[in-house]
mmCIF file of C-alpha atoms and ligand atoms in Angstrom:
data_model
loop_
_atom_site.group_PDB
_atom_site.id
_atom_site.type_symbol
_atom_site.label_atom_id
_atom_site.label_comp_id
_atom_site.label_asym_id
_atom_site.label_seq_id
_atom_site.Cartn_x
_atom_site.Cartn_y
_atom_site.Cartn_z
ATOM 1 C CA MET V 140 98.716 107.442 134.000
ATOM 2 C CA SER V 141 98.857 110.890 132.322
ATOM 3 C CA SER V 142 95.800 111.889 130.251
ATOM 4 C CA GLN V 143 98.078 113.664 127.742
ATOM 5 C CA LYS V 144 97.558 112.358 124.198
ATOM 6 C CA ASN V 145 100.446 112.127 121.756
ATOM 7 C CA PHE V 146 99.793 111.165 118.160
ATOM 8 C CA LEU V 147 101.948 109.285 115.657
ATOM 9 C CA VAL V 148 100.876 109.437 111.987
ATOM 10 C CA ILE V 149 102.706 106.791 109.961
ATOM 11 C CA GLY V 150 102.753 107.662 106.247
ATOM 12 C CA SER V 151 102.558 111.391 107.027
ATOM 13 C CA ASN V 152 103.798 112.486 103.568
ATOM 14 C CA GLY V 153 100.900 110.788 101.785
ATOM 15 C CA GLN V 154 97.591 112.076 100.467
ATOM 16 C CA ILE V 155 95.771 111.671 103.793
ATOM 17 C CA GLY V 156 98.768 112.022 106.132
ATOM 18 C CA THR V 157 99.657 115.492 104.796
ATOM 19 C CA VAL V 158 96.218 116.782 105.762
ATOM 20 C CA LEU V 159 95.623 114.707 108.905
ATOM 21 C CA THR V 160 98.863 115.781 110.630
ATOM 22 C CA ASN V 161 97.872 119.431 110.230
ATOM 23 C CA ARG V 162 94.303 118.909 111.427
ATOM 24 C CA LEU V 163 95.494 116.945 114.478
ATOM 25 C CA GLY V 164 98.053 119.673 115.196
ATOM 26 C CA GLU V 165 95.420 122.416 114.947
ATOM 27 C CA LYS V 166 93.109 120.483 117.285
ATOM 28 C CA TYR V 167 95.533 119.038 119.837
ATOM 29 C CA GLY V 168 98.722 121.132 119.465
ATOM 30 C CA PHE V 169 101.559 120.545 116.989
ATOM 31 C CA GLU V 170 103.943 119.660 119.821
ATOM 32 C CA ASN V 171 101.801 116.532 120.370
ATOM 33 C CA VAL V 172 101.863 115.335 116.765
ATOM 34 C CA VAL V 173 104.666 113.229 115.291
ATOM 35 C CA GLY V 174 104.689 112.379 111.597
ATOM 36 C CA SER V 175 106.786 109.584 110.162
ATOM 37 C CA ASP V 176 107.512 108.395 106.661
ATOM 38 C CA LEU V 177 110.278 106.857 104.550
ATOM 39 C CA ARG V 178 111.680 110.279 103.660
ATOM 40 C CA PRO V 179 111.458 113.757 105.205
ATOM 41 C CA PRO V 180 108.572 115.903 103.880
ATOM 42 C CA GLU V 181 109.350 118.279 100.994
ATOM 43 C CA ASN V 182 108.088 121.329 102.842
ATOM 44 C CA GLN V 183 108.775 122.420 106.391
ATOM 45 C CA THR V 184 106.124 121.119 108.812
ATOM 46 C CA LYS V 185 104.841 122.391 112.149
ATOM 47 C CA PHE V 186 104.697 118.869 113.603
ATOM 48 C CA ILE V 187 107.661 116.759 114.704
ATOM 49 C CA PHE V 188 109.018 114.451 111.992
ATOM 50 C CA GLU V 189 110.806 111.097 112.367
ATOM 51 C CA GLU V 190 112.149 109.191 109.373
ATOM 52 C CA CYS V 191 111.196 105.510 109.748
ATOM 53 C CA SER V 192 109.742 102.532 107.918
ATOM 54 C CA VAL V 193 106.765 100.928 109.610
ATOM 55 C CA LEU V 194 108.473 97.629 108.827
ATOM 56 C CA ASP V 195 111.420 98.604 111.099
ATOM 57 C CA LYS V 196 109.876 97.503 114.382
ATOM 58 C CA ASP V 197 112.860 98.405 116.600
ATOM 59 C CA ARG V 198 113.156 101.980 115.361
ATOM 60 C CA LEU V 199 109.397 102.412 115.560
ATOM 61 C CA GLU V 200 109.420 101.244 119.168
ATOM 62 C CA LYS V 201 112.113 103.812 120.010
ATOM 63 C CA ILE V 202 110.036 106.604 118.396
ATOM 64 C CA ILE V 203 106.921 105.539 120.333
ATOM 65 C CA SER V 204 108.842 105.546 123.590
ATOM 66 C CA LYS V 205 110.747 108.810 122.884
ATOM 67 C CA HIS V 206 107.538 110.770 122.212
ATOM 68 C CA ASN V 207 105.257 108.913 124.684
ATOM 69 C CA ILE V 208 102.903 108.067 121.823
ATOM 70 C CA THR V 209 99.371 107.095 122.875
ATOM 71 C CA ASP V 210 97.485 107.026 119.537
ATOM 72 C CA VAL V 211 98.789 105.711 116.215
ATOM 73 C CA TYR V 212 97.262 106.528 112.834
ATOM 74 C CA LEU V 213 98.683 103.924 110.462
ATOM 75 C CA LEU V 214 98.393 105.255 106.900
ATOM 76 C CA ALA V 215 101.413 103.651 105.191
ATOM 77 C CA ALA V 216 100.154 101.259 102.517
ATOM 78 C CA TYR V 217 100.344 100.252 98.885
ATOM 79 C CA LEU V 218 97.091 101.345 97.240
ATOM 80 C CA SER V 219 95.150 99.482 94.553
ATOM 81 C CA ALA V 220 96.946 100.308 91.291
ATOM 82 C CA LYS V 221 100.452 100.277 92.811
ATOM 83 C CA GLY V 222 99.615 97.046 94.662
ATOM 84 C CA GLU V 223 98.818 95.193 91.424
ATOM 85 C CA GLN V 224 102.382 95.979 90.219
ATOM 86 C CA ASN V 225 103.962 94.823 93.527
ATOM 87 C CA ILE V 226 101.897 91.956 94.954
ATOM 88 C CA GLU V 227 104.357 90.677 97.590
ATOM 89 C CA LYS V 228 105.458 94.147 98.701
ATOM 90 C CA ALA V 229 101.826 95.233 99.002
ATOM 91 C CA TRP V 230 101.024 92.256 101.222
ATOM 92 C CA ASP V 231 104.177 92.783 103.303
ATOM 93 C CA LEU V 232 103.572 96.497 103.944
ATOM 94 C CA ASN V 233 99.795 96.364 104.323
ATOM 95 C CA ILE V 234 99.790 93.379 106.699
ATOM 96 C CA ASN V 235 103.121 93.355 108.563
ATOM 97 C CA GLY V 236 102.971 97.108 109.189
ATOM 98 C CA LEU V 237 99.570 96.603 110.816
ATOM 99 C CA LEU V 238 100.776 93.601 112.840
ATOM 100 C CA HIS V 239 103.631 95.664 114.323
ATOM 101 C CA ILE V 240 101.229 98.331 115.513
ATOM 102 C CA LEU V 241 98.681 95.845 116.878
ATOM 103 C CA ASN V 242 101.472 94.124 118.816
ATOM 104 C CA PHE V 243 102.637 97.449 120.323
ATOM 105 C CA ALA V 244 99.079 97.873 121.612
ATOM 106 C CA LYS V 245 98.996 94.281 122.906
ATOM 107 C CA ASP V 246 102.238 95.001 124.806
ATOM 108 C CA LYS V 247 100.650 98.212 126.238
ATOM 109 C CA LYS V 248 103.142 100.498 124.469
ATOM 110 C CA ILE V 249 100.282 102.464 122.828
ATOM 111 C CA GLN V 250 96.584 102.896 123.701
ATOM 112 C CA LYS V 251 94.608 103.393 120.507
ATOM 113 C CA ILE V 252 94.977 102.668 116.784
ATOM 114 C CA PHE V 253 93.384 104.078 113.648
ATOM 115 C CA TRP V 254 93.838 101.907 110.570
ATOM 116 C CA PRO V 255 91.916 102.593 107.356
ATOM 117 C CA SER V 256 90.330 99.962 105.206
ATOM 118 C CA SER V 257 88.752 100.618 101.803
ATOM 119 C CA ILE V 258 85.778 100.029 99.530
ATOM 120 C CA ALA V 259 88.249 97.673 97.789
ATOM 121 C CA VAL V 260 87.292 94.913 100.286
ATOM 122 C CA PHE V 261 84.211 94.540 98.087
ATOM 123 C CA GLY V 262 84.454 92.821 94.713
ATOM 124 C CA PRO V 263 82.588 91.788 91.584
ATOM 125 C CA THR V 264 80.223 89.516 93.577
ATOM 126 C CA THR V 265 79.109 92.362 95.870
ATOM 127 C CA PRO V 266 75.866 94.141 94.912
ATOM 128 C CA LYS V 267 76.634 97.423 93.120
ATOM 129 C CA ASN V 268 74.429 99.886 94.970
ATOM 130 C CA ASN V 269 73.759 100.897 98.555
ATOM 131 C CA VAL V 270 76.198 98.189 99.697
ATOM 132 C CA GLU V 271 75.398 97.096 103.254
ATOM 133 C CA GLN V 272 77.945 96.820 106.061
ATOM 134 C CA ASN V 273 77.981 93.018 105.903
ATOM 135 C CA ALA V 274 77.704 92.566 102.139
ATOM 136 C CA ILE V 275 79.789 89.903 100.358
ATOM 137 C CA THR V 276 83.510 90.678 100.487
ATOM 138 C CA GLU V 277 85.355 88.820 97.727
ATOM 139 C CA PRO V 278 87.986 91.348 96.578
ATOM 140 C CA ALA V 279 89.616 91.058 93.155
ATOM 141 C CA THR V 280 92.819 93.027 93.937
ATOM 142 C CA ILE V 281 95.757 92.278 96.262
ATOM 143 C CA TYR V 282 95.013 95.644 97.857
ATOM 144 C CA GLY V 283 91.457 94.531 98.664
ATOM 145 C CA VAL V 284 92.683 91.119 99.831
ATOM 146 C CA SER V 285 95.169 92.760 102.226
ATOM 147 C CA LYS V 286 92.540 95.228 103.505
ATOM 148 C CA LEU V 287 90.089 92.389 104.161
ATOM 149 C CA ALA V 288 92.765 90.407 106.030
ATOM 150 C CA GLY V 289 93.683 93.585 107.944
ATOM 151 C CA GLU V 290 90.056 94.067 109.002
ATOM 152 C CA SER V 291 90.020 90.507 110.364
ATOM 153 C CA LEU V 292 93.300 91.089 112.213
ATOM 154 C CA CYS V 293 91.896 94.233 113.847
ATOM 155 C CA ASN V 294 88.757 92.376 114.918
ATOM 156 C CA TYR V 295 90.797 89.427 116.220
ATOM 157 C CA TYR V 296 93.146 91.638 118.292
ATOM 158 C CA HIS V 297 90.153 93.513 119.680
ATOM 159 C CA ASN V 298 88.306 90.340 120.698
ATOM 160 C CA LYS V 299 91.333 88.458 122.038
ATOM 161 C CA PHE V 300 93.371 91.256 123.653
ATOM 162 C CA GLY V 301 90.862 94.118 124.042
ATOM 163 C CA ILE V 302 92.856 96.351 121.662
ATOM 164 C CA ASP V 303 91.123 99.665 120.923
ATOM 165 C CA VAL V 304 91.530 99.634 117.146
ATOM 166 C CA ARG V 305 89.142 101.662 114.997
ATOM 167 C CA SER V 306 88.680 101.578 111.247
ATOM 168 C CA ILE V 307 86.655 102.977 108.374
ATOM 169 C CA ARG V 308 86.369 101.839 104.776
ATOM 170 C CA TYR V 309 87.305 105.056 102.993
ATOM 171 C CA PRO V 310 85.806 105.641 99.554
ATOM 172 C CA GLY V 311 88.037 107.317 96.915
ATOM 173 C CA LEU V 312 89.343 110.536 98.470
ATOM 174 C CA ILE V 313 89.654 113.893 96.739
ATOM 175 C CA GLY V 314 91.451 116.948 98.068
ATOM 176 C CA TRP V 315 93.562 119.893 96.980
ATOM 177 C CA GLU V 316 96.208 119.977 99.730
ATOM 178 C CA SER V 317 98.029 116.770 98.718
ATOM 179 C CA MET V 318 98.528 114.410 95.805
ATOM 180 C CA PRO V 319 97.452 110.745 95.773
ATOM 181 C CA GLY V 320 99.944 107.873 95.682
ATOM 182 C CA GLY V 321 98.885 105.097 93.271
ATOM 183 C CA GLY V 322 95.159 104.471 93.566
ATOM 184 C CA THR V 323 92.375 103.892 91.066
ATOM 185 C CA THR V 324 90.451 106.975 92.191
ATOM 186 C CA ASP V 325 93.433 109.350 91.673
ATOM 187 C CA TYR V 326 91.812 110.675 88.479
ATOM 188 C CA ALA V 327 89.429 112.742 90.583
ATOM 189 C CA VAL V 328 92.367 114.714 92.045
ATOM 190 C CA ASP V 329 94.467 114.988 88.856
ATOM 191 C CA ILE V 330 91.482 116.324 86.896
ATOM 192 C CA PHE V 331 91.364 119.551 88.958
ATOM 193 C CA HIS V 332 95.071 120.317 88.527
ATOM 194 C CA GLU V 333 94.858 119.768 84.766
ATOM 195 C CA ALA V 334 91.608 121.752 84.443
ATOM 196 C CA ILE V 335 93.282 124.758 86.076
ATOM 197 C CA LYS V 336 96.731 124.427 84.481
ATOM 198 C CA ASN V 337 95.927 123.153 80.951
ATOM 199 C CA GLY V 338 92.145 123.204 80.477
ATOM 200 C CA GLU V 339 92.324 119.587 79.359
ATOM 201 C CA TYR V 340 92.551 116.147 80.992
ATOM 202 C CA THR V 341 92.980 112.589 79.756
ATOM 203 C CA CYS V 342 90.988 110.317 82.058
ATOM 204 C CA PHE V 343 92.040 106.704 82.718
ATOM 205 C CA LEU V 344 88.534 105.609 83.811
ATOM 206 C CA SER V 345 85.481 105.235 81.551
ATOM 207 C CA GLU V 346 83.143 108.201 81.576
ATOM 208 C CA ASP V 347 80.345 106.151 83.193
ATOM 209 C CA ARG V 348 82.484 104.430 85.893
ATOM 210 C CA THR V 349 80.565 105.418 89.016
ATOM 211 C CA LEU V 350 82.409 105.020 92.331
ATOM 212 C CA PRO V 351 81.877 105.959 95.983
ATOM 213 C CA MET V 352 83.961 109.105 96.613
ATOM 214 C CA MET V 353 84.478 111.657 99.411
ATOM 215 C CA TYR V 354 85.978 115.094 99.940
ATOM 216 C CA MET V 355 89.130 115.006 102.081
ATOM 217 C CA ASN V 356 87.609 117.404 104.627
ATOM 218 C CA ASP V 357 84.859 114.864 105.296
ATOM 219 C CA ALA V 358 87.331 111.971 105.446
ATOM 220 C CA ILE V 359 89.386 113.817 108.068
ATOM 221 C CA LYS V 360 86.199 114.668 109.971
ATOM 222 C CA ALA V 361 85.308 110.950 110.025
ATOM 223 C CA THR V 362 88.834 109.927 111.061
ATOM 224 C CA ILE V 363 89.053 112.334 113.973
ATOM 225 C CA GLY V 364 85.386 111.615 114.774
ATOM 226 C CA ILE V 365 85.717 107.856 115.107
ATOM 227 C CA MET V 366 88.922 108.232 117.151
ATOM 228 C CA GLY V 367 87.215 110.683 119.509
ATOM 229 C CA ALA V 368 84.087 108.572 120.050
ATOM 230 C CA PRO V 369 83.610 106.787 123.401
ATOM 231 C CA PHE V 370 84.988 103.209 123.408
ATOM 232 C CA GLU V 371 81.564 101.573 123.824
ATOM 233 C CA LYS V 372 80.127 103.390 120.785
ATOM 234 C CA ILE V 373 82.477 101.543 118.448
ATOM 235 C CA LYS V 374 80.561 98.329 117.925
ATOM 236 C CA ILE V 375 82.218 97.218 114.679
ATOM 237 C CA ARG V 376 85.899 96.344 115.046
ATOM 238 C CA THR V 377 86.496 95.115 111.508
ATOM 239 C CA SER V 378 85.805 98.390 109.669
ATOM 240 C CA TYR V 379 82.849 100.752 109.185
ATOM 241 C CA ASN V 380 81.282 101.492 105.789
ATOM 242 C CA LEU V 381 81.517 105.240 105.151
ATOM 243 C CA SER V 382 79.751 107.230 102.449
ATOM 244 C CA SER V 383 79.042 110.721 101.179
ATOM 245 C CA LEU V 384 79.215 111.056 97.359
ATOM 246 C CA HIS V 385 79.041 108.787 94.338
ATOM 247 C CA PHE V 386 79.645 109.988 90.815
ATOM 248 C CA ASN V 387 81.326 109.076 87.528
ATOM 249 C CA PRO V 388 83.951 111.053 85.585
ATOM 250 C CA LYS V 389 81.297 112.462 83.231
ATOM 251 C CA GLN V 390 79.340 113.899 86.164
ATOM 252 C CA LEU V 391 82.517 115.392 87.634
ATOM 253 C CA GLU V 392 83.389 116.856 84.205
ATOM 254 C CA LYS V 393 79.952 118.501 84.034
ATOM 255 C CA GLU V 394 80.425 120.057 87.482
ATOM 256 C CA ILE V 395 83.915 121.353 86.631
ATOM 257 C CA LYS V 396 82.558 122.859 83.390
ATOM 258 C CA LYS V 397 80.338 125.133 85.500
ATOM 259 C CA HIS V 398 83.614 126.855 86.497
ATOM 260 C CA PHE V 399 85.666 126.324 83.299
ATOM 261 C CA GLU V 400 83.246 126.136 80.376
ATOM 262 C CA HIS V 401 85.987 125.275 77.844
ATOM 263 C CA PHE V 402 87.391 122.386 79.918
ATOM 264 C CA LYS V 403 87.999 119.382 77.674
ATOM 265 C CA ILE V 404 88.279 115.754 78.750
ATOM 266 C CA ILE V 405 89.453 112.780 76.700
ATOM 267 C CA TYR V 406 88.540 109.298 77.921
ATOM 268 C CA LYS V 407 91.272 106.642 77.556
ATOM 269 C CA PRO V 408 90.398 103.910 80.048
ATOM 270 C CA ASP V 409 93.364 101.726 81.096
ATOM 271 C CA GLU V 410 93.790 98.733 83.440
ATOM 272 C CA ARG V 411 92.676 100.858 86.407
ATOM 273 C CA ASP V 412 89.204 100.978 84.869
ATOM 274 C CA GLN V 413 89.037 97.202 85.273
ATOM 275 C CA LEU V 414 89.943 97.485 88.983
ATOM 276 C CA ALA V 415 87.239 100.104 89.453
ATOM 277 C CA LYS V 416 84.741 97.917 87.587
ATOM 278 C CA GLY V 417 84.942 95.375 90.421
ATOM 279 C CA TRP V 418 84.020 97.921 93.113
ATOM 280 C CA PRO V 419 80.594 99.100 94.281
ATOM 281 C CA GLU V 420 78.976 102.273 92.963
ATOM 282 C CA SER V 421 77.480 103.392 96.278
ATOM 283 C CA ILE V 422 77.743 102.451 99.953
ATOM 284 C CA ASN V 423 75.290 102.246 102.841
ATOM 285 C CA ASP V 424 76.846 103.739 105.990
ATOM 286 C CA ASP V 425 73.883 103.530 108.383
ATOM 287 C CA CYS V 426 76.000 101.764 111.056
ATOM 288 C CA ALA V 427 78.582 104.593 111.229
ATOM 289 C CA ARG V 428 75.794 107.189 111.418
ATOM 290 C CA LYS V 429 73.960 105.291 114.151
ATOM 291 C CA ASP V 430 76.925 104.129 116.274
ATOM 292 C CA TRP V 431 79.184 107.189 116.417
ATOM 293 C CA GLY V 432 77.203 109.960 114.732
ATOM 294 C CA TRP V 433 78.958 110.163 111.336
ATOM 295 C CA GLU V 434 77.581 112.763 108.937
ATOM 296 C CA PRO V 435 79.293 114.273 105.870
ATOM 297 C CA ASN V 436 79.273 118.015 105.137
ATOM 298 C CA PHE V 437 80.011 118.322 101.414
ATOM 299 C CA ASN V 438 77.908 117.538 98.345
ATOM 300 C CA LEU V 439 79.452 117.341 94.860
ATOM 301 C CA SER V 440 79.013 120.978 93.839
ATOM 302 C CA GLN V 441 80.233 122.294 97.227
ATOM 303 C CA MET V 442 83.321 120.080 96.981
ATOM 304 C CA VAL V 443 84.106 121.129 93.400
ATOM 305 C CA SER V 444 83.733 124.838 94.228
ATOM 306 C CA ASP V 445 85.930 124.533 97.314
ATOM 307 C CA ILE V 446 88.702 122.654 95.485
ATOM 308 C CA ILE V 447 88.714 125.055 92.517
ATOM 309 C CA LEU V 448 88.803 128.093 94.801
ATOM 310 C CA ASN V 449 91.740 126.755 96.826
ATOM 311 C CA LEU V 450 93.727 125.357 93.888
ATOM 312 C CA THR V 451 93.253 128.479 91.787
ATOM 313 C CA ASN V 452 94.701 130.533 94.646
ATOM 314 C CA ARG V 453 97.569 128.106 94.995
ATOM 315 C CA TYR V 454 98.479 128.240 91.287
ATOM 316 C CA LYS V 455 98.364 132.051 91.173
HETATM 317 P P1 NAD Y 382 99.547 107.474 99.980
HETATM 318 O O1 NAD Y 382 100.093 106.449 99.045
HETATM 319 O O2 NAD Y 382 99.257 108.826 99.457
HETATM 320 O O3 NAD Y 382 100.520 107.643 101.221
HETATM 321 C C1 NAD Y 382 101.142 106.561 101.865
HETATM 322 C C2 NAD Y 382 102.389 107.081 102.558
HETATM 323 O O4 NAD Y 382 103.010 105.963 103.205
HETATM 324 C C3 NAD Y 382 103.417 107.670 101.585
HETATM 325 O O5 NAD Y 382 103.834 108.942 102.012
HETATM 326 C C4 NAD Y 382 104.566 106.670 101.628
HETATM 327 O O6 NAD Y 382 105.856 107.269 101.469
HETATM 328 C C5 NAD Y 382 104.424 106.081 103.020
HETATM 329 N N1 NAD Y 382 105.042 104.766 103.158
HETATM 330 C C6 NAD Y 382 105.164 103.801 102.212
HETATM 331 N N2 NAD Y 382 105.843 102.753 102.711
HETATM 332 C C7 NAD Y 382 106.125 103.067 104.002
HETATM 333 C C8 NAD Y 382 106.811 102.392 105.042
HETATM 334 N N3 NAD Y 382 107.349 101.175 104.855
HETATM 335 N N4 NAD Y 382 106.929 103.006 106.230
HETATM 336 C C9 NAD Y 382 106.424 104.246 106.442
HETATM 337 N N5 NAD Y 382 105.776 104.948 105.484
HETATM 338 C C10 NAD Y 382 105.644 104.355 104.290
HETATM 339 O O7 NAD Y 382 98.250 106.832 100.658
HETATM 340 P P2 NAD Y 382 96.959 107.591 101.221
HETATM 341 O O8 NAD Y 382 96.068 107.851 100.069
HETATM 342 O O9 NAD Y 382 97.358 108.686 102.100
HETATM 343 O O10 NAD Y 382 96.280 106.397 102.035
HETATM 344 C C11 NAD Y 382 96.492 106.219 103.408
HETATM 345 C C12 NAD Y 382 95.699 105.023 103.870
HETATM 346 O O11 NAD Y 382 94.321 105.211 103.568
HETATM 347 C C13 NAD Y 382 96.081 103.695 103.211
HETATM 348 O O12 NAD Y 382 95.951 102.655 104.137
HETATM 349 C C14 NAD Y 382 95.055 103.534 102.136
HETATM 350 O O13 NAD Y 382 94.845 102.194 101.806
HETATM 351 C C15 NAD Y 382 93.833 104.123 102.798
HETATM 352 N N6 NAD Y 382 92.847 104.550 101.814
HETATM 353 C C16 NAD Y 382 93.082 105.644 101.021
HETATM 354 C C17 NAD Y 382 92.132 106.022 100.076
HETATM 355 C C18 NAD Y 382 92.356 107.199 99.179
HETATM 356 O O14 NAD Y 382 91.520 107.459 98.307
HETATM 357 N N7 NAD Y 382 93.445 107.951 99.351
HETATM 358 C C19 NAD Y 382 90.947 105.296 99.966
HETATM 359 C C20 NAD Y 382 90.754 104.180 100.763
HETATM 360 C C21 NAD Y 382 91.695 103.828 101.704
HETATM 361 N N1 LIG Y 383 91.295 105.269 96.570
HETATM 362 C C1 LIG Y 383 91.783 103.951 96.800
HETATM 363 C C2 LIG Y 383 92.408 103.396 95.578
HETATM 364 O O1 LIG Y 383 92.018 103.833 94.521
HETATM 365 C C3 LIG Y 383 90.654 103.046 97.248
HETATM 366 O O2 LIG Y 383 91.034 102.449 98.434
HETATM 367 O O3 LIG Y 383 93.244 102.548 95.679
#
């Protein structure tokens, strides 16, 4: 068997996919990276693109065979806020998409899978702070319910068929290269664009709603890191807790004001604040650090400075 790796990123137009495809291309060569999504990307990409729904198993199989795909990064999903508006569609996409990919691995059509879970597997009955790997998981959103079921499916396919599936529970992700697609933590991306463009932002979370968050650069580091770790180092096949930052909108506002002293924020919490209320405030990720050497690079002020620098240049 050839040792050549070929990567398929499903959901490549999304917040994470936009960044991950480029980082994989830079690391492994763009000719070895295929992105796929429901529609072609808005801007020209260096990687190969195939239009496909993850729910179209036959077309997906043809793409995997055509490009000799070895590793699949499955990012297509309905996130928390969008999921609450589309319960059945969220379940269908988040679970059946995953089942298709797990079955391709079972049938030896691919070798390795990355599938992200979320802090949304935790719920109102989970302790709020320093949440342990095996804390209570009783999610209060269909998104969290589907992620918890997905974690169990990954673990089941690993134990029964030896599938090499790897997963992390991402916190809310913040970056400047892409826009988010319907989550509860999207405020922390929007706020930067509005601070630069208008000097004002209306926030849909309460000012004291603390959540686990992470800079996109660290999330990509973790994603490529867990996929590159030796097989035997991955001891948890449900999904790893992952942590770097936790803050509330007021704390983020204060940090942004160090760059834009006249920045104004108005707090108008909506239903997304209730979703966030059910999630933890901070996460314990000792297992990821111990098993495969996870370590974040960015603290809050480094992240804020980096985003403002890059976005300001972009808007010039
Ligand atoms: P996103 O909504 O920004 O992107 C999802 C992409 O999937 C979109 O480009 C969409 O067009 C595509 N898609 C939707 N239906 C599809 C289908 N049937 N077939 C193929 N593509 C389809 O999401 P994201 O923020 O990039 O999240 C990616 C993954 O990471 C998801 O599983 C999400 O649950 C998880 N996650 C994200 C965050 C975060 O803060 N962004 C946090 C925790 C977990
Ligand atoms: N950032 C995600 C959301 O808000 C959490 O998984 O839905």
